[in-house]
Coordinates of C-alpha atoms in Angstrom, one line a residue:
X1 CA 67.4 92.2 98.9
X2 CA 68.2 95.2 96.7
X3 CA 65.6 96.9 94.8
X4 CA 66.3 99.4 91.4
X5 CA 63.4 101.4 92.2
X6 CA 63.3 105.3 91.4
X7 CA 64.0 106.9 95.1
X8 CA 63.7 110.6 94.6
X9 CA 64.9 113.3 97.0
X10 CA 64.1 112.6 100.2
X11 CA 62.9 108.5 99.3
X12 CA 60.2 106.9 100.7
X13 CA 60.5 103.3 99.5
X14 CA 63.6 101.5 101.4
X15 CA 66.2 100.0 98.5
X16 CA 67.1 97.3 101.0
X17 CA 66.5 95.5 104.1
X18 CA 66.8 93.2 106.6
X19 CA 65.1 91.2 109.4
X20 CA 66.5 90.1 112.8
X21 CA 65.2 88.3 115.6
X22 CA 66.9 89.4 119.0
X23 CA 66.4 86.9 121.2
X24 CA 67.9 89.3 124.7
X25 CA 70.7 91.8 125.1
X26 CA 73.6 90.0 124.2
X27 CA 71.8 89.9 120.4
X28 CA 70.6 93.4 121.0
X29 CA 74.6 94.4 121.8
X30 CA 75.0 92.6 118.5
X31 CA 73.3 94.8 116.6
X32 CA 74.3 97.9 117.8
X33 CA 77.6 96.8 117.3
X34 CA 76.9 96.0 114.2
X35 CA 75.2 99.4 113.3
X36 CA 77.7 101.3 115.3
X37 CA 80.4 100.0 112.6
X38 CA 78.6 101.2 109.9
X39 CA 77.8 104.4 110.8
X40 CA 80.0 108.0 109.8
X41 CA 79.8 111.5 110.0
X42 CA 76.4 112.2 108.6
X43 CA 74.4 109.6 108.9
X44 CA 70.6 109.4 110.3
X45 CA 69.0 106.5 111.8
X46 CA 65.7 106.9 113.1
X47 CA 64.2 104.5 115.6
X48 CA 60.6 104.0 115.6
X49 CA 58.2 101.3 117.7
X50 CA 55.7 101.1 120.2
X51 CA 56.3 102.5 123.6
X52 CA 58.6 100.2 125.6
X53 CA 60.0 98.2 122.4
X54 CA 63.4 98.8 123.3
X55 CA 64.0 102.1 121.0
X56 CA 66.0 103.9 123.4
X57 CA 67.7 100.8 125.0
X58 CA 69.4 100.1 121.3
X59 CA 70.4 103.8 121.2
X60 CA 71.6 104.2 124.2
X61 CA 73.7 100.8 123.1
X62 CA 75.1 102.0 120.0
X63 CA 76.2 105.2 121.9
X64 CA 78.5 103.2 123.8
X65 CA 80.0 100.9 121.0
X66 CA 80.9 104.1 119.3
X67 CA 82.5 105.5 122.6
X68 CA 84.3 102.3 123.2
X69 CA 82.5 102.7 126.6
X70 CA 80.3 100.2 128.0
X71 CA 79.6 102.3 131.3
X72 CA 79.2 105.5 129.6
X73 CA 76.1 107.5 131.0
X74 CA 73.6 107.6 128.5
X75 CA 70.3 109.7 129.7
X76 CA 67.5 109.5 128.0
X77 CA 66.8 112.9 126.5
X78 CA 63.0 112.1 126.3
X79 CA 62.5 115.6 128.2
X80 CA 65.4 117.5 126.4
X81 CA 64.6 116.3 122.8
X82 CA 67.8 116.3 122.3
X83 CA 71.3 115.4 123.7
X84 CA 74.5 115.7 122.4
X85 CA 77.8 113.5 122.7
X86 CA 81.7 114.9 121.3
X87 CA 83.0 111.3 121.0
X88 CA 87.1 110.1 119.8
X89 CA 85.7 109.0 116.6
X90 CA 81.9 111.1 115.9
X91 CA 80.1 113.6 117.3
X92 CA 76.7 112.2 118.1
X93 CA 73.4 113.7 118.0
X94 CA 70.6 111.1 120.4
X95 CA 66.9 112.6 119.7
X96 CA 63.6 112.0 121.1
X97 CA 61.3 113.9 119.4
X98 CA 57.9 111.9 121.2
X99 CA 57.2 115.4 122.9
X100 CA 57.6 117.5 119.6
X101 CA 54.5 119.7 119.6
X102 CA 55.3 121.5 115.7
X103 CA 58.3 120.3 113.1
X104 CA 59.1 124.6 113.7
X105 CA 60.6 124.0 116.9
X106 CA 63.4 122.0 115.7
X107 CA 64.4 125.7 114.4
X108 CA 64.6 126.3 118.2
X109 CA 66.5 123.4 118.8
X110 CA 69.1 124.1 116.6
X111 CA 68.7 120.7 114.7
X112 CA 70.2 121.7 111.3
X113 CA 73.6 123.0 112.9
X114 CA 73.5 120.3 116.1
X115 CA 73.4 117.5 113.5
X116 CA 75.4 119.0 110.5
X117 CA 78.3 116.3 110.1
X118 CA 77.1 114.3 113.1
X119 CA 75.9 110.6 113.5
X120 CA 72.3 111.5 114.3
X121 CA 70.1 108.7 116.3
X122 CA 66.2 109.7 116.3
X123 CA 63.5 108.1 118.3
X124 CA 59.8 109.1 117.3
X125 CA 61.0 110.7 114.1
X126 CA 57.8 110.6 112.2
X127 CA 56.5 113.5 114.7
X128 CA 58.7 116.1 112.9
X129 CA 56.4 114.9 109.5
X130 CA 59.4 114.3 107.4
X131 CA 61.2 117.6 108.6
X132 CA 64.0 114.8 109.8
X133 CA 64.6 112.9 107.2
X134 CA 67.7 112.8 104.6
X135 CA 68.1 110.6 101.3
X136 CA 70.5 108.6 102.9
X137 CA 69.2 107.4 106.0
X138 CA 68.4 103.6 108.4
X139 CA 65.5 103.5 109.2
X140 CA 65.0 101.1 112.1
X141 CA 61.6 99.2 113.2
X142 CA 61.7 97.2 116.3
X143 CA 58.7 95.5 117.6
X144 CA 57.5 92.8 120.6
X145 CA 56.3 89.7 119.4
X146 CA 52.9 88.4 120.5
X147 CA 54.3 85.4 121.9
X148 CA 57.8 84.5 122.7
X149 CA 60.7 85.2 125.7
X150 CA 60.0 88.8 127.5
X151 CA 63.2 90.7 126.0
X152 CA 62.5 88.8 122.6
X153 CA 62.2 91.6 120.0
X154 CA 61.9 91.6 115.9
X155 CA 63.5 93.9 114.3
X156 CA 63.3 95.1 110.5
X157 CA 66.5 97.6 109.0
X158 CA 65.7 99.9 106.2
X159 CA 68.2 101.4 103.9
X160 CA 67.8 104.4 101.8
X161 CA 70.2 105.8 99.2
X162 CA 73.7 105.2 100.0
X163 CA 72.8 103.5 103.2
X164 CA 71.2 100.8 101.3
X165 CA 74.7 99.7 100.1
X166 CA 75.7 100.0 103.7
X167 CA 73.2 97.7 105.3
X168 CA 73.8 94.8 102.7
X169 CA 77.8 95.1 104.1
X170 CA 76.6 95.2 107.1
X171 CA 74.4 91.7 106.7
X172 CA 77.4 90.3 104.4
X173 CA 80.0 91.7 107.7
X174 CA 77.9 89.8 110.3
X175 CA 77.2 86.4 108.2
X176 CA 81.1 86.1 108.0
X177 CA 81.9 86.7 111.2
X178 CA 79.8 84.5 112.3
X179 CA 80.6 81.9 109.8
X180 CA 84.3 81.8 110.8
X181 CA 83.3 81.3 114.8
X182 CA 83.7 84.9 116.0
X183 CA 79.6 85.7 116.3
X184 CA 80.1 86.5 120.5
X185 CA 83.5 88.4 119.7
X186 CA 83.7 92.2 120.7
X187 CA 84.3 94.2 118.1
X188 CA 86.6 97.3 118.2
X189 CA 87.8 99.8 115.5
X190 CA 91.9 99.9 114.3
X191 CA 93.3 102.7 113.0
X192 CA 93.5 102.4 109.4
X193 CA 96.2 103.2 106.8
X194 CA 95.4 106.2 104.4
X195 CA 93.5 104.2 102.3
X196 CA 89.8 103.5 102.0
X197 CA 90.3 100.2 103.7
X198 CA 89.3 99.6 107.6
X199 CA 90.1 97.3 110.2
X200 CA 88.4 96.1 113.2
X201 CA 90.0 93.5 115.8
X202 CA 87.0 90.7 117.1
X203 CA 87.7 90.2 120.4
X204 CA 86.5 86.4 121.1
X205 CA 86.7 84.3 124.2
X206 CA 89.7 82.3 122.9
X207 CA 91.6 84.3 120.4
X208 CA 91.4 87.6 118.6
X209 CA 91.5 88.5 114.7
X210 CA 91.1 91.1 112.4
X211 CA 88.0 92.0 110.3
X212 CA 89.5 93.7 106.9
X213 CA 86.9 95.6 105.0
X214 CA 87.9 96.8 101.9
X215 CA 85.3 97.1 99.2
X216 CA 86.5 96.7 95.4
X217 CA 88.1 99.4 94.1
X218 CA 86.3 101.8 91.9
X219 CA 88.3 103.0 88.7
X220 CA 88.7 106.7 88.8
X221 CA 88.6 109.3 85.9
X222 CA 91.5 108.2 82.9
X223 CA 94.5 110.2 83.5
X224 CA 96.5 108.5 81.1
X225 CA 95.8 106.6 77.9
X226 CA 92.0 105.8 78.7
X227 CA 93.4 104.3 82.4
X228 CA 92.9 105.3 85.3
X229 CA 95.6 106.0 88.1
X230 CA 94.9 103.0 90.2
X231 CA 95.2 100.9 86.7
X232 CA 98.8 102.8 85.7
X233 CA 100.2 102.4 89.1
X234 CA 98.6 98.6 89.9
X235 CA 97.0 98.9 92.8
X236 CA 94.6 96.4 94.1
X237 CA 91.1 96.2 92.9
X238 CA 90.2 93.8 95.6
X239 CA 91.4 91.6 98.4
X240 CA 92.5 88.4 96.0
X241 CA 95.5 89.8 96.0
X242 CA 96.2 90.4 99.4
X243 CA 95.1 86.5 99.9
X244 CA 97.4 85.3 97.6
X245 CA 100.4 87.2 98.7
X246 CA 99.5 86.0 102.6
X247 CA 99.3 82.2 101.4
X248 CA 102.8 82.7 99.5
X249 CA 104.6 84.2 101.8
X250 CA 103.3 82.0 104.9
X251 CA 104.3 78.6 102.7
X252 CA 108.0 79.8 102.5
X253 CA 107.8 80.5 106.0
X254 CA 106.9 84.2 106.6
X255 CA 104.7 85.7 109.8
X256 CA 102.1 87.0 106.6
X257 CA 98.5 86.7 108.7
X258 CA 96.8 83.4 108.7
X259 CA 93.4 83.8 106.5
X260 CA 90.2 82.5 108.6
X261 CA 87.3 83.4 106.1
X262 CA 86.4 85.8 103.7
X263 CA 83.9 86.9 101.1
X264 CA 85.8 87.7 98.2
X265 CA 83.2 89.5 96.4
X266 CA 82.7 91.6 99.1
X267 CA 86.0 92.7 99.9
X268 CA 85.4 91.0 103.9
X269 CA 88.3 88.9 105.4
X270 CA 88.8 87.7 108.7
X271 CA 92.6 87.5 109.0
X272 CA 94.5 86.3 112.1
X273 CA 95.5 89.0 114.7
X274 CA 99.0 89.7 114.8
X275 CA 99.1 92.0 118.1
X276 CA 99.9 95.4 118.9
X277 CA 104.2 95.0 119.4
X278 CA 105.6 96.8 115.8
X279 CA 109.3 97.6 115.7
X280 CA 109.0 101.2 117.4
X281 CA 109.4 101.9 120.8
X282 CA 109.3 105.2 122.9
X283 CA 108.2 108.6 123.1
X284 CA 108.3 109.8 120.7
X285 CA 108.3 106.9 119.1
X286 CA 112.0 105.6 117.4
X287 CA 113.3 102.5 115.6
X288 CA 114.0 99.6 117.6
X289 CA 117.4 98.9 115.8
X290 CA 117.3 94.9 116.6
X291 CA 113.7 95.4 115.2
X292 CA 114.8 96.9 111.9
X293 CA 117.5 94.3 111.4
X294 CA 115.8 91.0 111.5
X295 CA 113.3 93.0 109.1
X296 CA 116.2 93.5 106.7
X297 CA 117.1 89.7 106.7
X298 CA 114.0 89.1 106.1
X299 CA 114.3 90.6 103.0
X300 CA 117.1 89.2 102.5
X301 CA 115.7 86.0 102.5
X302 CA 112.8 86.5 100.4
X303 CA 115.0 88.3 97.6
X304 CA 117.1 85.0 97.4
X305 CA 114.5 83.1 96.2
X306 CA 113.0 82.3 92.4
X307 CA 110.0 83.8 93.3
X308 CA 107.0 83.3 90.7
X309 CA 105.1 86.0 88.9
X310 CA 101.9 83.7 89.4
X311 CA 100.1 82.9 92.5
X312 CA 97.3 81.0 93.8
X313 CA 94.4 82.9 95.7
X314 CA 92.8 79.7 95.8
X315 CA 92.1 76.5 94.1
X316 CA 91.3 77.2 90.6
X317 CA 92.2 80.8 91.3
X318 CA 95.5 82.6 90.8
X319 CA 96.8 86.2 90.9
X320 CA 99.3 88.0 88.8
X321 CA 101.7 90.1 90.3
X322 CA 102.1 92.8 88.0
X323 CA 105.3 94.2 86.5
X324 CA 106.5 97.6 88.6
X325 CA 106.7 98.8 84.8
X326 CA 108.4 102.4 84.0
X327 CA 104.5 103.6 83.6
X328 CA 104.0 102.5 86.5
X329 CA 106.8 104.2 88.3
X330 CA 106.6 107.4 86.3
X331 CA 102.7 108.3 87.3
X332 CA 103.9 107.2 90.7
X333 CA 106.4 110.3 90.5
X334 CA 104.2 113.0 88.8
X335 CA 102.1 113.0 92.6
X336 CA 105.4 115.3 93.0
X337 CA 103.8 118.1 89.7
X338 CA 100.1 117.1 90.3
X339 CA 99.9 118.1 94.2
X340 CA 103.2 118.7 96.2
X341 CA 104.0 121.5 93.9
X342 CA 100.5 123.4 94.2
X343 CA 100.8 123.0 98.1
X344 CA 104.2 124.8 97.8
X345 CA 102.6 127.1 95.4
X346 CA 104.0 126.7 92.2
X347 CA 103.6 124.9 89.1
X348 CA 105.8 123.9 86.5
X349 CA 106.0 124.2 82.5
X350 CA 105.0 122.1 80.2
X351 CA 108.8 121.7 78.9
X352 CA 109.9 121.6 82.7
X353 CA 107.4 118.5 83.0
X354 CA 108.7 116.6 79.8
X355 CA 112.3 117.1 81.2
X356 CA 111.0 115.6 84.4
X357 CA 109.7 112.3 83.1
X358 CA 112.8 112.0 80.6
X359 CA 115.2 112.4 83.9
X360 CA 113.0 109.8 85.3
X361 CA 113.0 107.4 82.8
X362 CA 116.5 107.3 81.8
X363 CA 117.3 107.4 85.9
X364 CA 115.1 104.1 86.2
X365 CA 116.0 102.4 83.4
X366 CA 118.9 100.3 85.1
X367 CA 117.2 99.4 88.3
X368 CA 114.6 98.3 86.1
X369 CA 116.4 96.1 84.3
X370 CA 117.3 94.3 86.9
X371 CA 116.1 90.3 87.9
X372 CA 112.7 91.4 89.9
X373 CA 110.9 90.0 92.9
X374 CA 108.8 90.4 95.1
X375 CA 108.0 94.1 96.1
X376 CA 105.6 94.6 98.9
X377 CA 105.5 97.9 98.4
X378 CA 104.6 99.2 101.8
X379 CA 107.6 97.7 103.9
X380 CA 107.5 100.4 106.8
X381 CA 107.1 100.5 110.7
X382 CA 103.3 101.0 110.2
X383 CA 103.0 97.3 108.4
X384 CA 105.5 95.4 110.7
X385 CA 104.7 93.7 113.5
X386 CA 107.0 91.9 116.2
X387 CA 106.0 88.8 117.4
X388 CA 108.8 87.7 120.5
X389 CA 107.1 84.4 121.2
X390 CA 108.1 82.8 117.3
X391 CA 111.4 82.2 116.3
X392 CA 113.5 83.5 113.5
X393 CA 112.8 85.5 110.8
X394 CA 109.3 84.5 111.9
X395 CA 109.4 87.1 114.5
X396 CA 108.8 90.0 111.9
X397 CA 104.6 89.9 111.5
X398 CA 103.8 91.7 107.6
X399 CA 101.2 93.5 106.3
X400 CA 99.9 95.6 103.8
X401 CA 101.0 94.2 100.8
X402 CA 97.8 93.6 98.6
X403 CA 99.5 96.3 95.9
X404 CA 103.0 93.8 95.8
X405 CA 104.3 94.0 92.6
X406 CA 107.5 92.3 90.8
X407 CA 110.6 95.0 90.7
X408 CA 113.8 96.2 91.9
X409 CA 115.0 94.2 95.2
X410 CA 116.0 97.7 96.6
X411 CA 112.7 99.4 96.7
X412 CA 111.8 97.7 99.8
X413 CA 114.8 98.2 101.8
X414 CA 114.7 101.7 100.9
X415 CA 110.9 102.0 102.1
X416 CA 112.4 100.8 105.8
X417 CA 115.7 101.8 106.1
X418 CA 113.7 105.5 105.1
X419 CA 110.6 105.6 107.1
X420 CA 108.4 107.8 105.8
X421 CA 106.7 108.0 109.4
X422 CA 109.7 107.6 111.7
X423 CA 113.0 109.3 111.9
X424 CA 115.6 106.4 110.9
X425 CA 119.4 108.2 111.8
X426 CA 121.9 108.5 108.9
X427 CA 124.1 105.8 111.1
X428 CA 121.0 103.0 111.5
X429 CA 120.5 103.3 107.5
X430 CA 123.7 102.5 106.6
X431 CA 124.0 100.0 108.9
X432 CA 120.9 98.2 107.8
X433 CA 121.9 98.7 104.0
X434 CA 125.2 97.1 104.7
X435 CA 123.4 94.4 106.5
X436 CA 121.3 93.6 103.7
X437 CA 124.4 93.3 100.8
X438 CA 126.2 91.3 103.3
X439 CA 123.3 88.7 103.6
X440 CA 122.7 89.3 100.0
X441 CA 126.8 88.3 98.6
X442 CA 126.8 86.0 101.5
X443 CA 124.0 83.8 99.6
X444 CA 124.9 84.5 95.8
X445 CA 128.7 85.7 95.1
X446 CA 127.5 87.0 91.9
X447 CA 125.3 90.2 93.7
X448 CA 126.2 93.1 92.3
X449 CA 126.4 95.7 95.2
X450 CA 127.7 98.4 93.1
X451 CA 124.2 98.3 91.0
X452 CA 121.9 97.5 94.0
X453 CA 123.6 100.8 95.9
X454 CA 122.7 102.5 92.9
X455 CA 119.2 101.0 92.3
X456 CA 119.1 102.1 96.1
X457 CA 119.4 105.6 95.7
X458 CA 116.8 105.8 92.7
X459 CA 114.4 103.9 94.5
X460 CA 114.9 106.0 97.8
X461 CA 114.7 109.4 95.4
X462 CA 111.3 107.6 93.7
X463 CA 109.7 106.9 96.6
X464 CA 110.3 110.1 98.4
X465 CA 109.2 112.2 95.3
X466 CA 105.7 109.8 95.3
X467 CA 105.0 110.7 99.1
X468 CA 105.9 114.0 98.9
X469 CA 103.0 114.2 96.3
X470 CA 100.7 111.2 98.8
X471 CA 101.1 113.4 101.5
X472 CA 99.7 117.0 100.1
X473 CA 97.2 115.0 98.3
X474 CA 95.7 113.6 101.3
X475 CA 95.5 117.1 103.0
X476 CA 94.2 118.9 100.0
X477 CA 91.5 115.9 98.6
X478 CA 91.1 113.8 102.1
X479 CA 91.2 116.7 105.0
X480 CA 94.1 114.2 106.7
X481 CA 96.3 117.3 107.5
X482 CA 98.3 114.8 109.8
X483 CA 100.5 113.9 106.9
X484 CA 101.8 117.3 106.3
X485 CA 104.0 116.9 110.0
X486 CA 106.2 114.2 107.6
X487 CA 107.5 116.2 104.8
X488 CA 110.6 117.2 106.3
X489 CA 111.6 114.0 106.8
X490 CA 110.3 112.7 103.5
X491 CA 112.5 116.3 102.1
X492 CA 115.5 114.8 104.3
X493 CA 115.8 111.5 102.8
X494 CA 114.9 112.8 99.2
X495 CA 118.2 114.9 99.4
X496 CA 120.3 112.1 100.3
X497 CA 119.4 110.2 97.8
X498 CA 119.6 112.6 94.8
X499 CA 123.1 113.4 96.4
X500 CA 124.2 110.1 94.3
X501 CA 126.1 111.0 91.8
X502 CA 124.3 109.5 88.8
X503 CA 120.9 111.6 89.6
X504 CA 123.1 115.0 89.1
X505 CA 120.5 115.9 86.6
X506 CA 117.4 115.2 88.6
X507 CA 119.2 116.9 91.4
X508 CA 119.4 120.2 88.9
X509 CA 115.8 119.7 88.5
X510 CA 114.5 119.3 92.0
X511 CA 116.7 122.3 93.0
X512 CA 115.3 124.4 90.4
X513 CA 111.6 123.4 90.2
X514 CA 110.8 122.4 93.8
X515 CA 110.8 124.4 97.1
X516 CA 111.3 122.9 100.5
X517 CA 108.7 122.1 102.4
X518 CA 110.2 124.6 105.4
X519 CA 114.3 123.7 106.3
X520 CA 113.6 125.2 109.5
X521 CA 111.0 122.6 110.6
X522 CA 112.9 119.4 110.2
X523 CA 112.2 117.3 112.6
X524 CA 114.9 116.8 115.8
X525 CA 117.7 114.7 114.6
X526 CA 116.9 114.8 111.1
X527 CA 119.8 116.6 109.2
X528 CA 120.3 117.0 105.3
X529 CA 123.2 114.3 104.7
X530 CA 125.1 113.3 102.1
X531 CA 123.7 109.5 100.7
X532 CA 125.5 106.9 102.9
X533 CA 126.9 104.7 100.2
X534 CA 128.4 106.1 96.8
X535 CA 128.9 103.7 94.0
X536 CA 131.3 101.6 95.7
X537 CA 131.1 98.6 98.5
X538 CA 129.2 99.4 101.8
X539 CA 132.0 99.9 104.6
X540 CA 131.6 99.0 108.2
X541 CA 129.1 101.7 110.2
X542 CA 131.3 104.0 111.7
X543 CA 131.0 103.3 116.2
X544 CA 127.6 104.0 117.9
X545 CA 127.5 107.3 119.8
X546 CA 124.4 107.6 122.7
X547 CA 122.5 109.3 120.9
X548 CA 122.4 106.3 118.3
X549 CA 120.3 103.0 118.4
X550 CA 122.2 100.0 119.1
X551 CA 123.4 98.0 116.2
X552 CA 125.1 94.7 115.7

């Protein structure tokens, strides 16, 4: 299907294609859903075919698939040339150009600013003579066959440039779906995470799932010893990870998502749909504390195993969990000097950076050192679901933990217990961290709570000083100004953490290298604190006032 010939600027010879026979408007639906997937700010897909071959009605389809509205009024803007829709996701551009006397009047129209950043839909493109057109465009044919059913149409995709790549996932994204028994379902974008990975929930007769695209990785420029970023921090490359972690944790009885199909390759799983219930509730939305506390247990229950460095993706297939190595955890960190700092406006010295990464290593070293499991990495309300109708520590759905690594039992904790996207009160923390060391010395006499509190503190700093960095680099590099609203909070927990009295030197650092992201902005409730558990023994959380979740 793909084809390495020379394209040039604006190409004339497709890179790939596809054929499909629609044989009536459920299939048509199909395939707009189907396109209406693919498609993002920018794109071009002309529409061409005889009068009456259904040019319009497949429009007028994919309109409405990327509305999420099946009634929405869709006129025809054969006398307009051109109509315009400011939908959730896209602004969309419909054209008809069949009445276009000269490609000058699109001047008149306004195409070139209508259409800048827009999904653009043309019918009867070729009557603008190539005054349409873009290197990265679908082209779509759609014709009636001599014989067969009335609404019976053929239909042939073309792909140029980057949308070649596009339309191969999109073949590869339908022949899975259908493969696993989902072909009728509905199909409906998620909300992502801030990653390049997106989610869609199929919508099926008798039971929903999720569609995970996420396309292999690509290695970014060497930052560090010929690797790149992704390499020094171990981040997945692909989803054999992910599949691997959900069999393991679902054979020692975790609510990890049921696999129903992929294509490995690809980067395309079908996972099983574990609702909308997480463990927030509200407005704004706050910790459900019962929530939070059956997440901590299980924990709990999964750091009490021997858990294995090596796991099966499938037969004859296993993954690696790789070591959360001092590399690792040191690039993680200098997201604080390569983008936090510059969105504060300032930059520090070259002597001021190797002071930073000695601080840091000598501060990890002990937590380090420490028996490792399994870190999911992402263990936050975002990637925790609550299912009511299972039982136990069943009851708490995961996700999001392709990048799981082996390391120190207390970065997890810390990752929930200091939600980087909820405020989690000083009181609730505690609670939750004395929760865990209970459950923790109630299975094995021999844990050490003196080291974990302290491995909790360097984890909590670590983390906090990584998203600080996450968080300005996904404003400046991604336009996802959204983040910014969290780095009080992220500020918040960062203090009570280097507030521990072995990160006195880190705390000299931080207070004389990096500014606040704005004191005067925390958000309500969120108060600089001093860190809830020194170096000795949790004590009991002090009584529940009104203002305070519930906690047992």
């Amino acid at each position: 299907m793909i084809d390495n010939r020379s394209t040039g600027a604006v190409p004339t010879s497709p890179v790939a294609h596809w054929d499909v026979v629609l044989p009536d408007e459920t299939a048509t639906g199909r395939l707009a859903m189907d396109l209406a997937a693919l498609l993002r700010p920018g794109d071009l897909v002309t529409l061409g075919g005889d009068l009456g071959a259904g040019k319009t009605t497949l429009a007028r389809a994919i309109i409405r698939e990327l509305a999420g509205d099946p009634n929405l009024e869709v006129p025809s803007p054969t006398f307009t040339l051109m109509q315009t829709y400011d939908l959730p996701r896209h602004r969309v551009v419909h054209a008809d150009l069949y009445r276009l006397g000269d490609p000058s009047e699109l001047d008149e129209l306004g195409w070139t600013e209508q259409t800048d950043g827009a999904v653009t839909l043309v019918e009867w493109a070729e009557r603008a003579e190539g005054a349409v057109l873009q290197p990265d465009r679908m082209e779509v044919h759609i014709t009636l066959p001599l014989e067969g059913a009335e609404k019976m149409r053929r239909v042939r995709l073309f792909g140029y440039g980057r949308m070649a790549g596009g339309l191969y996932r999109m073949k590869a994204i339908r022949a899975l779906i259908d493969q696993v028994g989902f072909g009728p379902a509905q199909r409906r974008f998620l909300q992502g995470d801030a990653s390049a990975r997106s989610y869609e929930r199929l919508i099926g007769p008798k039971r929903n799932a999720v569609l995970m695209n996420s396309p292999r990785r690509t290695d970014g420029p060497p930052v560090r010893g010929g690797k790149p970023y992704s390499a020094i921090a171990h981040l997945a490359e692909d989803v054999k990870p992910f599949v691997a972690m959900a069999r393991a944790l679902r054979a020692r009885g975790f609510s990890a998502p049921a696999i129903y199909g992929g294509d490995l390759d690809a980067g395309l799983l079908v996972i099983e749909d574990l609702g909308h219930e997480g463990v927030l509730e509200g407005t704004p939305p706050a910790p459900v504390a019962e929530r939070y506390e059956l997440a901590v247990d299980v924990l709990a229950a999964l750091h009490g195993q021997d858990l294995p460095a090596t796991i099966a993706v499938t037969t004859g297939l296993d993954h690696r969990l790789p070591p959360y190595d001092l590399d690792a955890m040191l690039i993680e960190v200098e997201l604080l000097l390569d983008w936090y700092l510059p969105h504060a406006g300032t930059r520090v010295s070259p002597d001021a950076h190797r002071s930073f990464r000695q601080l840091w290593a000598a501060a990890l070293a002990p937590s380090l050192a420490q028996k490792p499991v399994w870190v999911l990495r992402d263990y936050h309300s975002p990637n925790l679901m609550w299912l009511p109708q299972r039982a136990g520590l069943a009851r708490i759905g995961l996700l999001d933990f392709q990048d799981a690594v082996m390391g120190p039992a207390a970065y997890d904790l810390v990752s929930l217990a200091q939600d980087a996207r909820v405020d989690v009160p000083e009181a609730l923390e505690l609670a939750l961290l004395t929760r865990y060391v209970k459950a923790r010395r109630a299975g094995d006499a021999s844990f050490d709570t003196k080291a974990f509190a302290a491995s909790y503190a360097v984890m909590g700093a670590q983390r906090a000083t990584k998203i600080l960095g996450i968080f300005a680099r996904l404003n400046q590099r991604d336009r996802k100004p959204v983040y910014l609203a969290h780095l009080p909070r992220i500020w918040t927990y960062l203090q009570r953490c280097l507030s521990f009295p072995e990160l006195g030197g880190l705390a000299s650092w931080y207070k004389d290298h990096v500014p606040a992201p704005g004191a005067s902005r925390l958000p309500p409730g969120v108060r600089p604190a001093v860190f809830p558990v020194a170096a000795k023994a949790p004590t009991a959380p002090p009584p529940a006032t009104p203002n305070e979740p519930g906690r047992s």
